[in-house]
CSV table of C-alpha atoms and ligand atoms in Angstrom, one decimal:
chain,number,residue,atom,x,y,z
A,1,MET,CA,33.0,15.0,104.9
A,2,SER,CA,36.6,16.4,105.1
A,3,ARG,CA,37.0,18.2,108.7
A,4,PHE,CA,35.9,21.6,107.9
A,5,PHE,CA,38.9,24.6,109.3
A,6,GLY,CA,37.3,28.4,109.7
A,7,THR,CA,34.4,30.0,110.0
A,8,PRO,CA,31.0,28.3,107.5
A,9,ASP,CA,29.3,30.4,105.1
A,10,THR,CA,26.1,30.7,106.2
A,11,VAL,CA,26.6,31.6,109.9
A,12,ARG,CA,28.5,35.1,111.9
A,13,VAL,CA,30.2,35.8,115.0
A,14,GLY,CA,27.7,36.5,117.3
A,15,GLN,CA,24.8,34.9,116.4
A,16,PRO,CA,23.1,32.5,118.3
A,17,PHE,CA,22.5,28.3,118.8
A,18,ILE,CA,19.8,26.6,121.1
A,19,ASP,CA,21.5,23.3,121.5
A,20,ARG,CA,23.7,21.2,120.4
A,21,ARG,CA,22.2,19.9,117.7
A,22,GLU,CA,21.9,23.4,116.8
A,23,LEU,CA,25.7,23.3,116.0
A,24,HIS,CA,26.3,20.3,115.1
A,25,GLU,CA,23.7,20.6,112.0
A,26,LEU,CA,25.2,23.3,110.8
A,27,HIS,CA,28.6,22.0,111.0
A,28,VAL,CA,30.0,24.9,113.7
A,29,HIS,CA,30.8,21.8,115.7
A,30,ARG,CA,30.1,18.7,115.3
A,31,PRO,CA,30.2,16.3,118.2
A,32,LEU,CA,27.6,16.5,119.9
A,33,GLN,CA,29.0,15.6,123.6
A,34,ALA,CA,33.1,16.7,123.3
A,35,GLY,CA,34.4,19.6,124.3
A,36,ILE,CA,37.0,19.2,121.8
A,37,SER,CA,36.2,18.5,118.0
A,38,GLY,CA,39.3,17.3,116.4
A,39,THR,CA,42.4,14.1,115.9
A,40,ARG,CA,46.1,14.4,115.7
A,41,ALA,CA,46.2,13.6,112.6
A,42,GLU,CA,43.5,15.9,110.6
A,43,GLY,CA,43.9,18.8,113.9
A,44,ALA,CA,41.2,20.1,115.7
A,45,ASP,CA,38.2,22.9,114.4
A,46,SER,CA,36.0,24.5,116.6
A,47,ILE,CA,35.9,23.5,120.7
A,48,VAL,CA,33.5,24.0,122.9
A,49,VAL,CA,33.9,26.9,126.0
A,50,SER,CA,30.9,26.2,128.2
A,51,GLY,CA,32.7,26.1,131.9
A,52,GLY,CA,32.8,22.4,132.1
A,53,TYR,CA,36.6,22.7,134.0
A,54,VAL,CA,36.1,25.0,137.3
A,55,ASP,CA,40.5,25.9,135.8
A,56,ASP,CA,38.9,27.5,132.5
A,57,GLU,CA,39.5,31.2,132.0
A,58,ASP,CA,37.3,33.7,129.8
A,59,HIS,CA,38.8,37.0,129.0
A,60,GLY,CA,37.2,38.0,125.8
A,61,ASP,CA,39.8,37.4,123.4
A,62,TRP,CA,42.2,35.4,124.6
A,63,ILE,CA,41.0,32.5,126.3
A,64,ILE,CA,42.5,29.8,128.8
A,65,TYR,CA,40.8,25.9,127.9
A,66,THR,CA,41.5,22.8,129.6
A,67,GLY,CA,42.3,19.6,127.8
A,68,HIS,CA,39.8,17.0,127.9
A,69,GLY,CA,39.7,13.9,129.7
A,70,GLY,CA,39.5,12.7,133.0
A,71,ASN,CA,36.5,14.9,134.1
A,72,ASP,CA,33.6,13.7,135.9
A,73,SER,CA,30.7,15.1,134.7
A,74,ASN,CA,28.6,15.4,137.4
A,75,THR,CA,30.3,17.3,140.2
A,76,ARG,CA,33.0,18.5,136.9
A,77,ARG,CA,35.5,18.2,138.4
A,78,GLN,CA,38.8,16.2,137.6
A,79,ILE,CA,39.3,12.6,139.2
A,80,ASP,CA,42.3,11.3,136.2
A,81,HIS,CA,45.2,13.1,134.7
A,82,GLN,CA,44.3,15.2,131.0
A,83,SER,CA,47.3,13.2,128.3
A,84,ILE,CA,48.3,15.4,125.7
A,85,ASP,CA,48.1,11.6,123.9
A,86,ALA,CA,43.8,11.8,123.8
A,87,PRO,CA,42.8,12.4,120.4
A,88,GLY,CA,40.7,16.5,121.5
A,89,ASN,CA,43.5,17.8,123.0
A,90,ALA,CA,46.1,15.8,120.3
A,91,GLY,CA,44.1,17.4,117.7
A,92,LEU,CA,45.1,21.1,119.6
A,93,ILE,CA,48.3,20.4,118.8
A,94,THR,CA,48.3,19.7,115.6
A,95,SER,CA,46.2,23.5,115.5
A,96,ARG,CA,49.2,25.0,117.0
A,97,ALA,CA,51.8,23.4,115.2
A,98,GLU,CA,50.0,23.9,111.9
A,99,GLY,CA,48.7,27.1,111.5
A,100,LEU,CA,44.4,26.5,111.4
A,101,PRO,CA,42.2,28.1,112.7
A,102,VAL,CA,39.5,27.0,115.0
A,103,ARG,CA,35.6,28.4,115.8
A,104,VAL,CA,35.0,29.3,119.0
A,105,ILE,CA,31.5,28.7,120.7
A,106,ARG,CA,30.7,29.9,124.2
A,107,GLY,CA,27.6,28.1,126.0
A,108,ARG,CA,25.7,29.5,129.1
A,109,HIS,CA,28.1,27.7,131.8
A,110,SER,CA,30.7,29.4,130.9
A,111,GLY,CA,30.7,32.1,133.8
A,112,SER,CA,32.1,34.6,132.5
A,113,PRO,CA,30.3,37.7,130.5
A,114,TYR,CA,30.6,36.5,127.0
A,115,ALA,CA,28.7,33.7,127.8
A,116,PRO,CA,25.3,33.7,126.7
A,117,LEU,CA,22.6,33.6,129.4
A,118,SER,CA,20.8,30.3,127.6
A,119,GLY,CA,22.4,27.8,124.6
A,120,TYR,CA,25.0,28.6,122.5
A,121,VAL,CA,27.2,31.5,120.5
A,122,TYR,CA,30.1,31.1,118.1
A,123,ALA,CA,32.8,33.5,118.8
A,124,GLY,CA,34.4,32.9,115.2
A,125,LEU,CA,38.0,32.3,115.2
A,126,PHE,CA,41.0,31.7,118.0
A,127,GLU,CA,43.9,30.9,117.5
A,128,VAL,CA,45.9,27.8,119.7
A,129,THR,CA,49.2,30.3,120.5
A,130,ASP,CA,50.6,28.6,123.6
A,131,TYR,CA,49.6,25.0,126.1
A,132,TRP,CA,51.3,22.9,128.5
A,133,ILE,CA,50.2,21.0,131.4
A,134,ARG,CA,49.9,21.8,135.4
A,135,ARG,CA,48.7,20.2,137.7
A,136,GLY,CA,44.8,21.2,138.4
A,137,ARG,CA,42.7,22.7,141.0
A,138,ASP,CA,41.5,18.9,142.0
A,139,GLY,CA,46.1,17.5,142.1
A,140,PHE,CA,45.5,15.6,138.6
A,141,ASP,CA,48.1,17.3,135.7
A,142,ILE,CA,45.4,18.8,133.2
A,143,VAL,CA,46.3,19.7,129.5
A,144,ARG,CA,45.6,23.5,129.2
A,145,PHE,CA,45.9,25.7,125.7
A,146,LYS,CA,45.9,29.4,125.3
A,147,LEU,CA,43.6,30.9,122.0
A,148,ASP,CA,44.1,33.8,120.7
A,149,ARG,CA,40.9,36.2,118.7
A,150,LEU,CA,42.1,36.1,115.7
A,151,PRO,CA,42.3,40.1,114.5
A,152,GLU,CA,39.5,41.2,111.3
A,153,GLN,CA,36.4,39.5,112.8
A,154,ALA,CA,33.5,41.3,114.2
A,155,PRO,CA,33.1,42.4,118.1
A,156,LEU,CA,33.0,40.2,120.6
A,157,VAL,CA,29.4,39.9,121.7
A,158,THR,CA,28.6,40.5,126.1
A,159,ARG,CA,26.2,40.7,127.4
A,160,GLU,CA,25.7,44.5,127.6
A,161,ALA,CA,26.4,45.0,123.3
A,162,PRO,CA,24.3,41.2,122.0
A,163,ASP,CA,25.1,40.2,118.0
A,164,PRO,CA,26.7,42.7,116.4
A,165,ASP,CA,26.4,44.4,112.6
A,166,PRO,CA,26.5,40.8,110.4
A,167,ALA,CA,27.4,42.6,107.0
A,168,TYR,CA,31.0,42.9,109.5
A,169,ALA,CA,31.4,39.4,110.1
A,170,THR,CA,32.1,37.1,106.5
A,171,THR,CA,34.5,38.1,104.0
A,172,THR,CA,37.7,39.0,105.8
A,173,VAL,CA,37.6,36.6,108.5
A,174,SER,CA,37.2,34.2,105.3
A,175,ARG,CA,40.6,35.5,103.6
A,176,ARG,CA,42.2,34.0,106.6
A,177,ILE,CA,41.4,30.5,106.0
A,178,ARG,CA,42.1,30.6,102.5
A,179,ASP,CA,44.8,31.9,103.4
A,180,THR,CA,45.8,29.2,105.8
A,181,ALA,CA,45.1,25.9,102.9
A,182,LEU,CA,48.1,27.9,101.1
A,183,SER,CA,51.0,28.6,104.1
A,184,ARG,CA,50.4,25.3,104.5
A,185,GLU,CA,50.7,24.0,101.1
A,186,ILE,CA,53.7,27.0,100.9
A,187,LYS,CA,55.5,25.4,103.7
A,188,LYS,CA,54.4,21.8,102.8
A,189,ILE,CA,56.6,21.9,99.7
A,190,TYR,CA,60.0,23.5,101.2
A,191,GLU,CA,59.3,21.2,103.9
A,192,HIS,CA,59.5,24.4,107.1
A,193,HIS,CA,62.8,25.7,105.8
A,194,CYS,CA,63.1,29.5,105.4
A,195,GLN,CA,63.8,30.5,102.3
A,196,ILE,CA,66.2,33.0,103.1
A,197,CYS,CA,68.1,31.1,105.7
A,198,ASP,CA,67.8,28.2,105.2
A,199,GLU,CA,66.6,27.1,109.2
A,200,VAL,CA,63.8,25.1,110.6
A,201,ILE,CA,62.6,25.1,114.2
A,202,PRO,CA,62.1,22.0,115.3
A,203,GLY,CA,59.4,22.1,118.0
A,204,ALA,CA,59.3,19.4,121.3
A,205,ASP,CA,57.7,16.7,119.5
A,206,GLY,CA,59.7,16.8,115.9
A,207,ARG,CA,57.6,18.5,114.1
A,208,ALA,CA,59.1,21.1,112.2
A,209,TYR,CA,57.2,25.6,112.9
A,210,SER,CA,57.6,27.3,110.1
A,211,GLU,CA,55.2,30.4,108.5
A,212,GLY,CA,53.1,31.4,105.0
A,213,ALA,CA,54.3,34.9,104.5
A,214,HIS,CA,52.5,37.1,102.8
A,215,VAL,CA,54.6,39.2,100.1
A,216,LYS,CA,52.1,41.7,99.3
A,217,PRO,CA,49.8,42.2,102.0
A,218,LEU,CA,46.9,41.0,102.2
A,219,GLY,CA,44.7,43.5,104.4
A,220,ARG,CA,43.8,46.8,103.1
A,221,PRO,CA,45.3,49.3,101.8
A,222,HIS,CA,47.7,46.9,99.6
A,223,ILE,CA,45.2,43.9,98.6
A,224,GLY,CA,47.5,41.2,97.5
A,225,LYS,CA,46.6,38.2,96.3
A,226,ASP,CA,46.6,34.5,98.6
A,227,SER,CA,48.6,33.4,96.2
A,228,LEU,CA,51.3,30.6,95.6
A,229,ASP,CA,53.5,33.1,94.6
A,230,ASN,CA,52.4,36.2,96.6
A,231,LEU,CA,53.7,33.3,99.7
A,232,LEU,CA,56.9,32.5,100.9
A,233,CYS,CA,57.5,30.1,103.4
A,234,LEU,CA,60.2,31.7,106.3
A,235,CYS,CA,61.2,30.9,109.2
A,236,PRO,CA,59.4,33.5,112.6
A,237,ASN,CA,62.6,36.3,111.4
A,238,HIS,CA,62.7,36.9,108.5
A,239,HIS,CA,57.9,36.7,108.4
A,240,THR,CA,58.6,38.6,110.8
A,241,GLU,CA,61.6,41.3,108.8
A,242,LEU,CA,59.6,41.2,106.0
A,243,ASP,CA,56.3,42.7,107.8
A,244,LEU,CA,58.4,45.6,109.3
A,245,GLY,CA,59.5,46.3,106.5
A,246,GLY,CA,62.9,45.7,107.4
A,247,MET,CA,64.4,44.5,104.0
A,248,VAL,CA,62.2,44.1,100.8
A,249,ILE,CA,63.3,41.4,97.4
A,250,LEU,CA,65.1,42.7,94.5
A,251,ASP,CA,65.0,41.8,91.2
A,252,ASN,CA,67.2,39.1,91.0
A,253,PHE,CA,65.6,37.5,94.5
A,254,SER,CA,68.1,38.8,96.5
A,255,VAL,CA,66.7,40.1,100.0
A,256,ALA,CA,68.5,43.8,101.2
A,257,ARG,CA,68.0,46.2,104.4
A,258,THR,CA,65.4,48.8,103.4
A,259,LEU,CA,68.2,51.5,104.5
A,260,ASP,CA,70.4,51.2,102.1
A,261,LEU,CA,69.3,47.6,99.5
A,262,LYS,CA,72.2,46.3,100.5
A,263,PRO,CA,72.0,43.1,99.1
A,264,PHE,CA,72.6,39.9,102.7
A,265,ALA,CA,70.9,36.9,100.5
A,266,GLU,CA,68.9,34.2,98.1
A,267,VAL,CA,65.5,34.0,98.0
A,268,ALA,CA,66.0,30.1,97.4
A,269,PHE,CA,62.7,28.0,95.5
A,270,LYS,CA,62.6,25.0,94.3
A,271,ARG,CA,60.1,22.6,91.9
A,272,HIS,CA,57.6,25.3,90.2
A,273,HIS,CA,57.6,27.3,93.2
A,274,ARG,CA,57.5,30.7,91.8
A,275,LEU,CA,56.8,34.2,93.8
A,276,ASP,CA,55.4,37.2,91.0
A,277,LEU,CA,58.4,39.7,90.8
A,278,GLU,CA,55.0,42.4,91.0
A,279,ASN,CA,54.1,41.4,94.7
A,280,ALA,CA,57.6,41.9,95.0
A,281,ARG,CA,58.1,45.1,93.2
A,282,TYR,CA,55.5,46.1,94.8
A,283,GLN,CA,56.9,45.6,98.7
A,284,ARG,CA,60.0,47.4,98.1
A,285,ARG,CA,58.6,50.0,96.5
A,286,PHE,CA,56.2,50.5,100.0
A,287,TRP,CA,58.7,50.2,102.1
A,288,THR,CA,62.1,52.1,100.8
A,289,ARG,CA,59.2,55.5,100.4
A,290,GLU,CA,58.1,54.8,104.1
A,291,ALA,CA,62.3,55.0,104.8
A,292,SER,CA,62.9,58.0,101.6
A,293,ALA,CA,59.7,59.7,104.0
A,294,ALA,CA,60.1,58.8,107.4
A,295,SER,CA,64.4,59.8,107.1
A,296,PRO,CA,65.7,64.0,106.9
B,301,ZN,ZN1,64.5,32.8,108.4
């Protein structure tokens, strides 16, 4: 079975689990021992935060997570250096590079107000936003990951407010999963070249970074489709500019500033990929209307 990214349909945010066996059987966290489920090639799909490392930090919707390796399971102290090449650590780095969502499970040991009093609790999907290596409290190099909780999920579970409304949980989260699969596809088609400026952003390890941008936004009130004819591969600057409404796409697929509608670049297309003009028109109408409403 291939690695599954996202929240399984049968699981909701805040759901409690008795033990690692149950997490395994419900496909929330497959390994029975390892804290990170993942490989360099596929990315990491889940982690368990259980306070096994003295350097972990849990801030609720963001966490600093220590990678694996070099830890004495009895004393919970570091006895050796960690490496970014260890499979789980390399998996989290791949998840960051490819924007894959990571399921976070909190165990009772984690000593945070978000940790359950017993067993485990599913905390929802997070994205890996940063990682670095530093000297840990025990004097060895550790790999640290920053994970931020993805928006549009049921509220966080704390000991004061357990068990959120289950009806809230599933639809928006599964939308993000589809989003990820198609985003990967669009990035692959363009080999991470921005369709507007052609830039490719290289990471430290040589892997390129780009973003899948929905032209007609997915969320309310727009309800755009998650489909390739509503997606562009963009650099972060042009993605942001599109989302903020600073630029619009014209009928001839050139891009223009929203304020004066003067074209400044063309959207480059490859192979059989095409943008549905209706999505471009929606985005343009929405933002030109906003702009004229804002001007005196
Ligand atoms: Zn660009």
